[in-house]
Structures are given as C-alpha cells and as structure tokens.
Amino acid sequence: MRTGPGTRPRSTPGARLASAPHDAPEPRDGSGSRTAPAVIHEHITDAVKAPDLIRLTGDVVLARFETMKVYAALGAVRSLLRRGRIVPGQTLVDSSSGIYALALAMACHRYGLRCRIVASTTVDATMRAQLEILGATVDAMPPSRSLRLDQEARVRHVRRLLAERPDFHWMRQYHDGVHHEGYREFAELLTDALPEGPVTVVGAVGTGASTGGLARALRESGRPVRLVGVQPFGSVTFGSERFEDPEAIIAGIGSSIPFGNVRHELYDTVHWLDFRHAMAGAVGLLREHAVFAGLSTGAAHLAASWEAARDPGRLHLVLGADTGHRYTERVFARHAEALDPAGLRPRAITSPAGLRPPWSVMEWAGRPAPPAARTAEGDTSVDSAGATGGDGKSAEGAAPSPATTVELLP
C-alpha cells in the first residue's frame, strides 16, 4: 500500500467495499469499518482530488467528489510541466462553466503558475470569490440568451487573449487529451477499492475526460467496463441539439459546441434527461442517502438506479462531480417540487431520431460521433503527446517554450 504526502490510504475504501457483503450486519458500535490513519497532505489538491466512496444500494456505489476536475487539471498541469510545454510563472488560460475553473486555479496555486479564467454566466459570486483569492484573473462573460452563445463567446474571448498574449498557454479542456491522463490515478484508486469483476461506470459526459479517461484506464487494466454517459437535452455531443430545456442549468454535462475530448466509441449506453429529472435524482440522493451533490450527480444517480435494476448483481459506479452548493437556490430550495424518482422511467430508443424529452435511453454501442458533434479540431486536437496543430505549431499559436523537466511531488 502506498502512503505518504499526496496520497490517501487505499486500504480503507477497498476493505470496506470489497469485503463487506451486501447484507452484512452493521458493526455493534455503528461506526462502520476500522478508521484508517489520517494523512497529512502537502496541498489541498491532494485532499480533495480523491472521492469518498459510498454504497447507495447493494449494486450501486457513488464516488462523491468535492471537485472531480482536480484530477483533470492537476494531471494536465503536471504532464505539461514535465514535458516542458509550460513553465512556472506562465499564465494558463481556459474557458469554464465552474468546477474546472476552480480545479485549474488550485493546480496553478500549487505549481507557481498564473491562471486566467474566461467564466461562464453559470459561475456564481461564491465561485468567483474563490478564484480571485487564489490569484486567478476572472473575465466574466455577460449574460447570454443560451448556453450555446455563452460557450461560443467564451471561446472567442480566449482566442482574443491569445492573439494579444501569445505567451499564454490555452489549456483547452474541451479538446486537449492531456486532461484524460489524471483519471488514471483515479482508476488505480478504484482498482484497489472495488471488488474484482465487471463494473458499469455512469457519469455525465461533459468534456468527455472524466468518463472517457476513467473507462479507458479501467479497461486497460483488464476489468470489464460498461460506460454509460448522461446528457442533457440540447447538447450537440450525442445528437440532442434540436431540443431546448428552458430550465437547464447543468452546462457542464453537455455542450452546444463539438468537444474533441469526447471519444464516442467508448460509450455503451447514453441517457438524455431534462432538468426536472436531474432535479429528482439530486433531491432523491439527498433525501434517501443524505448525500448533498450537484445536479449532474443527480442525473447520473437516476440513470444508474434504472441501469442497476435491469442488471442486478453487477456493480454500478456513479460519478458525483461536485457538491450541491452551486444549486442550492435553483434546485434544493425547490425540493417540494421534485418528482418522485421511483415513478420515473426512460423511453428506450434505437437511434437519436427517436429522442424525446423528458428522459430517453439508447444503446450507443460504440457508434461514432454524430455529424454535428464532429469537431473541426480533428487535425489540431491533441493526445497525450502534446498540443500541436496541422502545421506543427502549437494549438495555442506559439511554439512550446523550451524548458527543462520540472520535478513534481507525487
């Protein structure tokens, strides 16, 4: 077992989840498994990156994060520093609707980098205050009529910044495959924590890095994995862009522009849910299990509950990307309006043409990206080798800075 700065003791979640049968009696003192020794972390990113693993039912386990994208941002920053693509003191810039912004700001804080965030209208005052205190410069975009216009405006603004400051490094969380790398560490944690055997991973698709990166790493380890992606209506990623959901505020689980980091061939099943169903899942998770998590987690929880009922005995892992604090007023304060999850069922379809709100499910079976989701970044999207364009220059418009390798903490 690896211990030390920057690691979480791995024996505790593994022992709890792997050895305890579903119907095991609660220990006499009601405290659960033996408490593991505490670890002193070298930086807050080490403390928040690994999730709490919580058994919701016999076949459903929740990986509940404070900020899941710390894995993406921290893994990306470490990799770019090691390869000399960025250097301490450089400014990293990206567009974000919320939790990636905070994750990137924390990674920059840790490694002596500057951070600039082009913030979606969904970034609230609490999040902005955290970013600014961490030293990030926040360019808040004006209110927009739609998430599509908001996303497009943010990308245009980033490109303007890069034209003015070619020394900035554009992180490109939507397209740079370096963001998949951090989830290998998460896969290692799960390998130690979960019992052996097949698992179904259920999570919001978003940029594609968390679900795709985790599924790839687990499959490479030899574990049979089904990957179930969750989407909102109105997202171009899996072909629901012709619909609108006026109440949708879950910008991070879908997209109105193509994302190069979504590897469509990795997904076995896709669920599309509207705001009301995601709200039902989030409120139900708090009511039934005392877990206060975000709206994307609620959507994944509802989808996973349905999936587990159809495939009893198979372990289902729900990815809970963040806490529910950003949704207090617009979701949890309205808990009396929430639908009863027990009475909700999806419409099973065989192609995106059959999509209908409020909840549809389809066996995606590794299909390629639908036409509208095929990104023009095809030549310039990156993989773990680095961000290069079709002309060999960096995708940010400047050659990679020559730099020596940076030694990083584990």
mmCIF file of N, CA and C in Angstrom, residues 295-375:
data_model
loop_
_atom_site.group_PDB
_atom_site.id
_atom_site.type_symbol
_atom_site.label_atom_id
_atom_site.label_comp_id
_atom_site.label_asym_id
_atom_site.label_seq_id
_atom_site.Cartn_x
_atom_site.Cartn_y
_atom_site.Cartn_z
ATOM 1 N N LEU A 295 -26.138 18.737 -9.613
ATOM 2 C CA LEU A 295 -27.222 18.323 -10.499
ATOM 3 C C LEU A 295 -26.782 17.228 -11.464
ATOM 4 N N SER A 296 -25.545 17.277 -11.928
ATOM 5 C CA SER A 296 -25.072 16.210 -12.810
ATOM 6 C C SER A 296 -25.008 14.879 -12.069
ATOM 7 N N THR A 297 -24.673 14.935 -10.781
ATOM 8 C CA THR A 297 -24.676 13.713 -9.975
ATOM 9 C C THR A 297 -26.089 13.179 -9.826
ATOM 10 N N GLY A 298 -27.054 14.078 -9.652
ATOM 11 C CA GLY A 298 -28.441 13.644 -9.569
ATOM 12 C C GLY A 298 -28.892 12.934 -10.828
ATOM 13 N N ALA A 299 -28.522 13.474 -11.984
ATOM 14 C CA ALA A 299 -28.877 12.840 -13.255
ATOM 15 C C ALA A 299 -28.225 11.467 -13.367
ATOM 16 N N ALA A 300 -26.946 11.365 -12.999
ATOM 17 C CA ALA A 300 -26.245 10.081 -13.064
ATOM 18 C C ALA A 300 -26.826 9.085 -12.070
ATOM 19 N N HIS A 301 -27.206 9.558 -10.902
ATOM 20 C CA HIS A 301 -27.812 8.684 -9.894
ATOM 21 C C HIS A 301 -29.113 8.088 -10.397
ATOM 22 N N LEU A 302 -29.965 8.906 -11.024
ATOM 23 C CA LEU A 302 -31.230 8.409 -11.543
ATOM 24 C C LEU A 302 -30.992 7.381 -12.640
ATOM 25 N N ALA A 303 -30.056 7.678 -13.553
ATOM 26 C CA ALA A 303 -29.753 6.735 -14.634
ATOM 27 C C ALA A 303 -29.170 5.440 -14.091
ATOM 28 N N ALA A 304 -28.281 5.536 -13.111
ATOM 29 C CA ALA A 304 -27.656 4.340 -12.545
ATOM 30 C C ALA A 304 -28.660 3.469 -11.804
ATOM 31 N N SER A 305 -29.616 4.094 -11.132
ATOM 32 C CA SER A 305 -30.641 3.315 -10.430
ATOM 33 C C SER A 305 -31.439 2.470 -11.416
ATOM 34 N N TRP A 306 -31.769 3.056 -12.570
ATOM 35 C CA TRP A 306 -32.507 2.318 -13.597
ATOM 36 C C TRP A 306 -31.631 1.214 -14.193
ATOM 37 N N GLU A 307 -30.376 1.530 -14.459
ATOM 38 C CA GLU A 307 -29.463 0.541 -15.025
ATOM 39 C C GLU A 307 -29.254 -0.634 -14.067
ATOM 40 N N ALA A 308 -29.092 -0.343 -12.783
ATOM 41 C CA ALA A 308 -28.841 -1.402 -11.804
ATOM 42 C C ALA A 308 -30.054 -2.312 -11.644
ATOM 43 N N ALA A 309 -31.250 -1.754 -11.758
ATOM 44 C CA ALA A 309 -32.459 -2.574 -11.653
ATOM 45 C C ALA A 309 -32.561 -3.553 -12.819
ATOM 46 N N ARG A 310 -32.004 -3.186 -13.966
ATOM 47 C CA ARG A 310 -32.035 -4.049 -15.142
ATOM 48 C C ARG A 310 -30.916 -5.076 -15.127
ATOM 49 N N ASP A 311 -29.877 -4.856 -14.338
ATOM 50 C CA ASP A 311 -28.715 -5.749 -14.337
ATOM 51 C C ASP A 311 -28.275 -6.027 -12.905
ATOM 52 N N PRO A 312 -29.146 -6.683 -12.132
ATOM 53 C CA PRO A 312 -28.824 -6.919 -10.714
ATOM 54 C C PRO A 312 -27.592 -7.802 -10.567
ATOM 55 N N GLY A 313 -26.820 -7.509 -9.545
ATOM 56 C CA GLY A 313 -25.612 -8.277 -9.284
ATOM 57 C C GLY A 313 -24.365 -7.666 -9.887
ATOM 58 N N ARG A 314 -24.517 -6.751 -10.826
ATOM 59 C CA ARG A 314 -23.365 -6.081 -11.415
ATOM 60 C C ARG A 314 -23.121 -4.771 -10.681
ATOM 61 N N LEU A 315 -21.877 -4.472 -10.378
ATOM 62 C CA LEU A 315 -21.540 -3.243 -9.679
ATOM 63 C C LEU A 315 -21.703 -2.045 -10.604
ATOM 64 N N HIS A 316 -22.365 -1.000 -10.113
ATOM 65 C CA HIS A 316 -22.542 0.249 -10.848
ATOM 66 C C HIS A 316 -21.873 1.367 -10.060
ATOM 67 N N LEU A 317 -20.992 2.098 -10.729
ATOM 68 C CA LEU A 317 -20.262 3.199 -10.101
ATOM 69 C C LEU A 317 -20.785 4.515 -10.648
ATOM 70 N N VAL A 318 -21.313 5.361 -9.770
ATOM 71 C CA VAL A 318 -21.843 6.672 -10.150
ATOM 72 C C VAL A 318 -20.775 7.729 -9.882
ATOM 73 N N LEU A 319 -20.496 8.572 -10.874
ATOM 74 C CA LEU A 319 -19.538 9.657 -10.696
ATOM 75 C C LEU A 319 -20.268 10.908 -10.221
ATOM 76 N N GLY A 320 -19.919 11.363 -9.025
ATOM 77 C CA GLY A 320 -20.511 12.572 -8.450
ATOM 78 C C GLY A 320 -19.509 13.706 -8.516
ATOM 79 N N ALA A 321 -19.636 14.572 -9.510
ATOM 80 C CA ALA A 321 -18.568 15.517 -9.844
ATOM 81 C C ALA A 321 -18.318 16.594 -8.799
ATOM 82 N N ASP A 322 -19.373 17.043 -8.094
ATOM 83 C CA ASP A 322 -19.190 18.142 -7.147
ATOM 84 C C ASP A 322 -20.311 18.127 -6.128
ATOM 85 N N THR A 323 -20.228 19.043 -5.188
ATOM 86 C CA THR A 323 -21.254 19.149 -4.158
ATOM 87 C C THR A 323 -22.451 19.930 -4.700
ATOM 88 N N GLY A 324 -23.491 20.045 -3.885
ATOM 89 C CA GLY A 324 -24.705 20.696 -4.340
ATOM 90 C C GLY A 324 -24.778 22.188 -4.081
ATOM 91 N N HIS A 325 -23.710 22.781 -3.586
ATOM 92 C CA HIS A 325 -23.793 24.175 -3.150
ATOM 93 C C HIS A 325 -24.156 25.143 -4.270
ATOM 94 N N ARG A 326 -23.682 24.886 -5.474
ATOM 95 C CA ARG A 326 -23.997 25.810 -6.578
ATOM 96 C C ARG A 326 -25.468 25.783 -6.961
ATOM 97 N N TYR A 327 -26.166 24.749 -6.511
ATOM 98 C CA TYR A 327 -27.556 24.545 -6.926
ATOM 99 C C TYR A 327 -28.554 24.744 -5.786
ATOM 100 N N THR A 328 -28.110 25.350 -4.705
ATOM 101 C CA THR A 328 -28.967 25.473 -3.522
ATOM 102 C C THR A 328 -30.278 26.176 -3.841
ATOM 103 N N GLU A 329 -30.203 27.338 -4.440
ATOM 104 C CA GLU A 329 -31.414 28.125 -4.667
ATOM 105 C C GLU A 329 -32.268 27.561 -5.799
ATOM 106 N N ARG A 330 -31.629 27.158 -6.882
ATOM 107 C CA ARG A 330 -32.374 26.792 -8.084
ATOM 108 C C ARG A 330 -32.799 25.332 -8.112
ATOM 109 N N VAL A 331 -32.299 24.526 -7.177
ATOM 110 C CA VAL A 331 -32.676 23.110 -7.138
ATOM 111 C C VAL A 331 -33.176 22.712 -5.752
ATOM 112 N N PHE A 332 -32.295 22.761 -4.763
ATOM 113 C CA PHE A 332 -32.628 22.190 -3.465
ATOM 114 C C PHE A 332 -33.648 23.007 -2.691
ATOM 115 N N ALA A 333 -33.675 24.316 -2.874
ATOM 116 C CA ALA A 333 -34.705 25.116 -2.223
ATOM 117 C C ALA A 333 -36.087 24.813 -2.786
ATOM 118 N N ARG A 334 -36.133 24.173 -3.948
ATOM 119 C CA ARG A 334 -37.396 23.807 -4.585
ATOM 120 C C ARG A 334 -37.717 22.323 -4.386
ATOM 121 N N HIS A 335 -37.207 21.732 -3.335
ATOM 122 C CA HIS A 335 -37.328 20.283 -3.159
ATOM 123 C C HIS A 335 -38.771 19.793 -3.122
ATOM 124 N N ALA A 336 -39.689 20.658 -2.694
ATOM 125 C CA ALA A 336 -41.092 20.238 -2.655
ATOM 126 C C ALA A 336 -41.646 19.991 -4.057
ATOM 127 N N GLU A 337 -41.020 20.567 -5.071
ATOM 128 C CA GLU A 337 -41.465 20.378 -6.451
ATOM 129 C C GLU A 337 -40.882 19.123 -7.092
ATOM 130 N N ALA A 338 -39.911 18.498 -6.441
ATOM 131 C CA ALA A 338 -39.170 17.408 -7.068
ATOM 132 C C ALA A 338 -40.060 16.197 -7.345
ATOM 133 N N LEU A 339 -39.883 15.609 -8.504
ATOM 134 C CA LEU A 339 -40.593 14.387 -8.863
ATOM 135 C C LEU A 339 -40.091 13.223 -8.021
ATOM 136 N N ASP A 340 -40.936 12.207 -7.849
ATOM 137 C CA ASP A 340 -40.550 11.008 -7.114
ATOM 138 C C ASP A 340 -39.750 10.112 -8.053
ATOM 139 N N PRO A 341 -38.465 9.869 -7.773
ATOM 140 C CA PRO A 341 -37.659 9.045 -8.680
ATOM 141 C C PRO A 341 -38.233 7.648 -8.905
ATOM 142 N N ALA A 342 -38.933 7.112 -7.911
ATOM 143 C CA ALA A 342 -39.452 5.749 -8.034
ATOM 144 C C ALA A 342 -40.449 5.604 -9.174
ATOM 145 N N GLY A 343 -41.077 6.694 -9.563
ATOM 146 C CA GLY A 343 -42.076 6.616 -10.618
ATOM 147 C C GLY A 343 -41.577 7.020 -11.987
ATOM 148 N N LEU A 344 -40.268 7.227 -12.150
ATOM 149 C CA LEU A 344 -39.717 7.725 -13.406
ATOM 150 C C LEU A 344 -39.074 6.611 -14.216
ATOM 151 N N ARG A 345 -39.331 6.598 -15.506
ATOM 152 C CA ARG A 345 -38.771 5.593 -16.404
ATOM 153 C C ARG A 345 -38.363 6.266 -17.712
ATOM 154 N N PRO A 346 -37.280 5.797 -18.346
ATOM 155 C CA PRO A 346 -36.878 6.392 -19.629
ATOM 156 C C PRO A 346 -37.621 5.770 -20.802
ATOM 157 N N ARG A 347 -37.596 6.477 -21.898
ATOM 158 C CA ARG A 347 -38.087 5.958 -23.170
ATOM 159 C C ARG A 347 -36.907 5.298 -23.874
ATOM 160 N N ALA A 348 -37.022 4.025 -24.187
ATOM 161 C CA ALA A 348 -35.953 3.305 -24.879
ATOM 162 C C ALA A 348 -36.044 3.577 -26.375
ATOM 163 N N ILE A 349 -34.939 4.009 -26.981
ATOM 164 C CA ILE A 349 -34.918 4.326 -28.402
ATOM 165 C C ILE A 349 -33.790 3.548 -29.078
ATOM 166 N N THR A 350 -33.829 3.490 -30.394
ATOM 167 C CA THR A 350 -32.803 2.762 -31.145
ATOM 168 C C THR A 350 -31.906 3.679 -31.973
ATOM 169 N N SER A 351 -32.269 4.948 -32.081
ATOM 170 C CA SER A 351 -31.425 5.916 -32.786
ATOM 171 C C SER A 351 -31.744 7.304 -32.254
ATOM 172 N N PRO A 352 -30.834 8.261 -32.420
ATOM 173 C CA PRO A 352 -31.114 9.620 -31.947
ATOM 174 C C PRO A 352 -32.365 10.227 -32.557
ATOM 175 N N ALA A 353 -32.802 9.713 -33.694
ATOM 176 C CA ALA A 353 -34.026 10.233 -34.307
ATOM 177 C C ALA A 353 -35.243 10.006 -33.419
ATOM 178 N N GLY A 354 -35.171 9.009 -32.541
ATOM 179 C CA GLY A 354 -36.285 8.715 -31.645
ATOM 180 C C GLY A 354 -36.258 9.478 -30.343
ATOM 181 N N LEU A 355 -35.309 10.363 -30.173
ATOM 182 C CA LEU A 355 -35.186 11.111 -28.920
ATOM 183 C C LEU A 355 -36.443 11.898 -28.591
ATOM 184 N N ARG A 356 -36.869 11.791 -27.337
ATOM 185 C CA ARG A 356 -37.994 12.571 -26.843
ATOM 186 C C ARG A 356 -37.736 12.926 -25.382
ATOM 187 N N PRO A 357 -37.949 14.183 -25.006
ATOM 188 C CA PRO A 357 -37.919 14.529 -23.582
ATOM 189 C C PRO A 357 -39.096 13.836 -22.880
ATOM 190 N N PRO A 358 -39.043 13.621 -21.575
ATOM 191 C CA PRO A 358 -38.037 14.174 -20.670
ATOM 192 C C PRO A 358 -36.861 13.244 -20.384
ATOM 193 N N TRP A 359 -36.946 11.963 -20.800
ATOM 194 C CA TRP A 359 -35.873 11.024 -20.485
ATOM 195 C C TRP A 359 -35.861 9.948 -21.556
ATOM 196 N N SER A 360 -34.762 9.816 -22.249
ATOM 197 C CA SER A 360 -34.589 8.768 -23.256
ATOM 198 C C SER A 360 -33.292 8.027 -22.984
ATOM 199 N N VAL A 361 -33.243 6.759 -23.408
ATOM 200 C CA VAL A 361 -32.037 5.950 -23.257
ATOM 201 C C VAL A 361 -31.816 5.170 -24.544
ATOM 202 N N MET A 362 -30.555 5.009 -24.903
ATOM 203 C CA MET A 362 -30.212 4.311 -26.141
ATOM 204 C C MET A 362 -28.924 3.521 -25.947
ATOM 205 N N GLU A 363 -28.878 2.329 -26.523
ATOM 206 C CA GLU A 363 -27.639 1.569 -26.554
ATOM 207 C C GLU A 363 -26.768 2.181 -27.650
ATOM 208 N N TRP A 364 -25.789 2.957 -27.237
ATOM 209 C CA TRP A 364 -24.936 3.651 -28.198
ATOM 210 C C TRP A 364 -23.996 2.672 -28.909
ATOM 211 N N ALA A 365 -23.496 1.699 -28.140
ATOM 212 C CA ALA A 365 -22.716 0.575 -28.679
ATOM 213 C C ALA A 365 -21.500 1.029 -29.487
ATOM 214 N N GLY A 366 -20.813 2.051 -28.999
ATOM 215 C CA GLY A 366 -19.571 2.467 -29.637
ATOM 216 C C GLY A 366 -19.717 3.169 -30.960
ATOM 217 N N ARG A 367 -20.895 3.698 -31.267
ATOM 218 C CA ARG A 367 -21.071 4.433 -32.525
ATOM 219 C C ARG A 367 -20.138 5.642 -32.584
ATOM 220 N N PRO A 368 -19.810 6.097 -33.792
ATOM 221 C CA PRO A 368 -19.006 7.312 -33.908
ATOM 222 C C PRO A 368 -19.821 8.551 -33.550
ATOM 223 N N ALA A 369 -19.156 9.663 -33.508
ATOM 224 C CA ALA A 369 -19.824 10.928 -33.198
ATOM 225 C C ALA A 369 -20.867 11.247 -34.262
ATOM 226 N N PRO A 370 -22.034 11.766 -33.854
ATOM 227 C CA PRO A 370 -22.997 12.233 -34.854
ATOM 228 C C PRO A 370 -22.405 13.407 -35.617
ATOM 229 N N PRO A 371 -22.918 13.689 -36.815
ATOM 230 C CA PRO A 371 -22.300 14.719 -37.668
ATOM 231 C C PRO A 371 -22.070 16.053 -36.976
ATOM 232 N N ALA A 372 -23.053 16.549 -36.219
ATOM 233 C CA ALA A 372 -22.916 17.873 -35.611
ATOM 234 C C ALA A 372 -21.883 17.904 -34.499
ATOM 235 N N ALA A 373 -21.477 16.729 -34.007
ATOM 236 C CA ALA A 373 -20.518 16.661 -32.904
ATOM 237 C C ALA A 373 -19.101 16.399 -33.377
ATOM 238 N N ARG A 374 -18.923 16.323 -34.689
ATOM 239 C CA ARG A 374 -17.584 16.075 -35.222
ATOM 240 C C ARG A 374 -16.836 17.391 -35.301
ATOM 241 N N THR A 375 -15.805 17.481 -34.507
ATOM 242 C CA THR A 375 -15.131 18.758 -34.342
ATOM 243 C C THR A 375 -14.146 19.044 -35.448
#
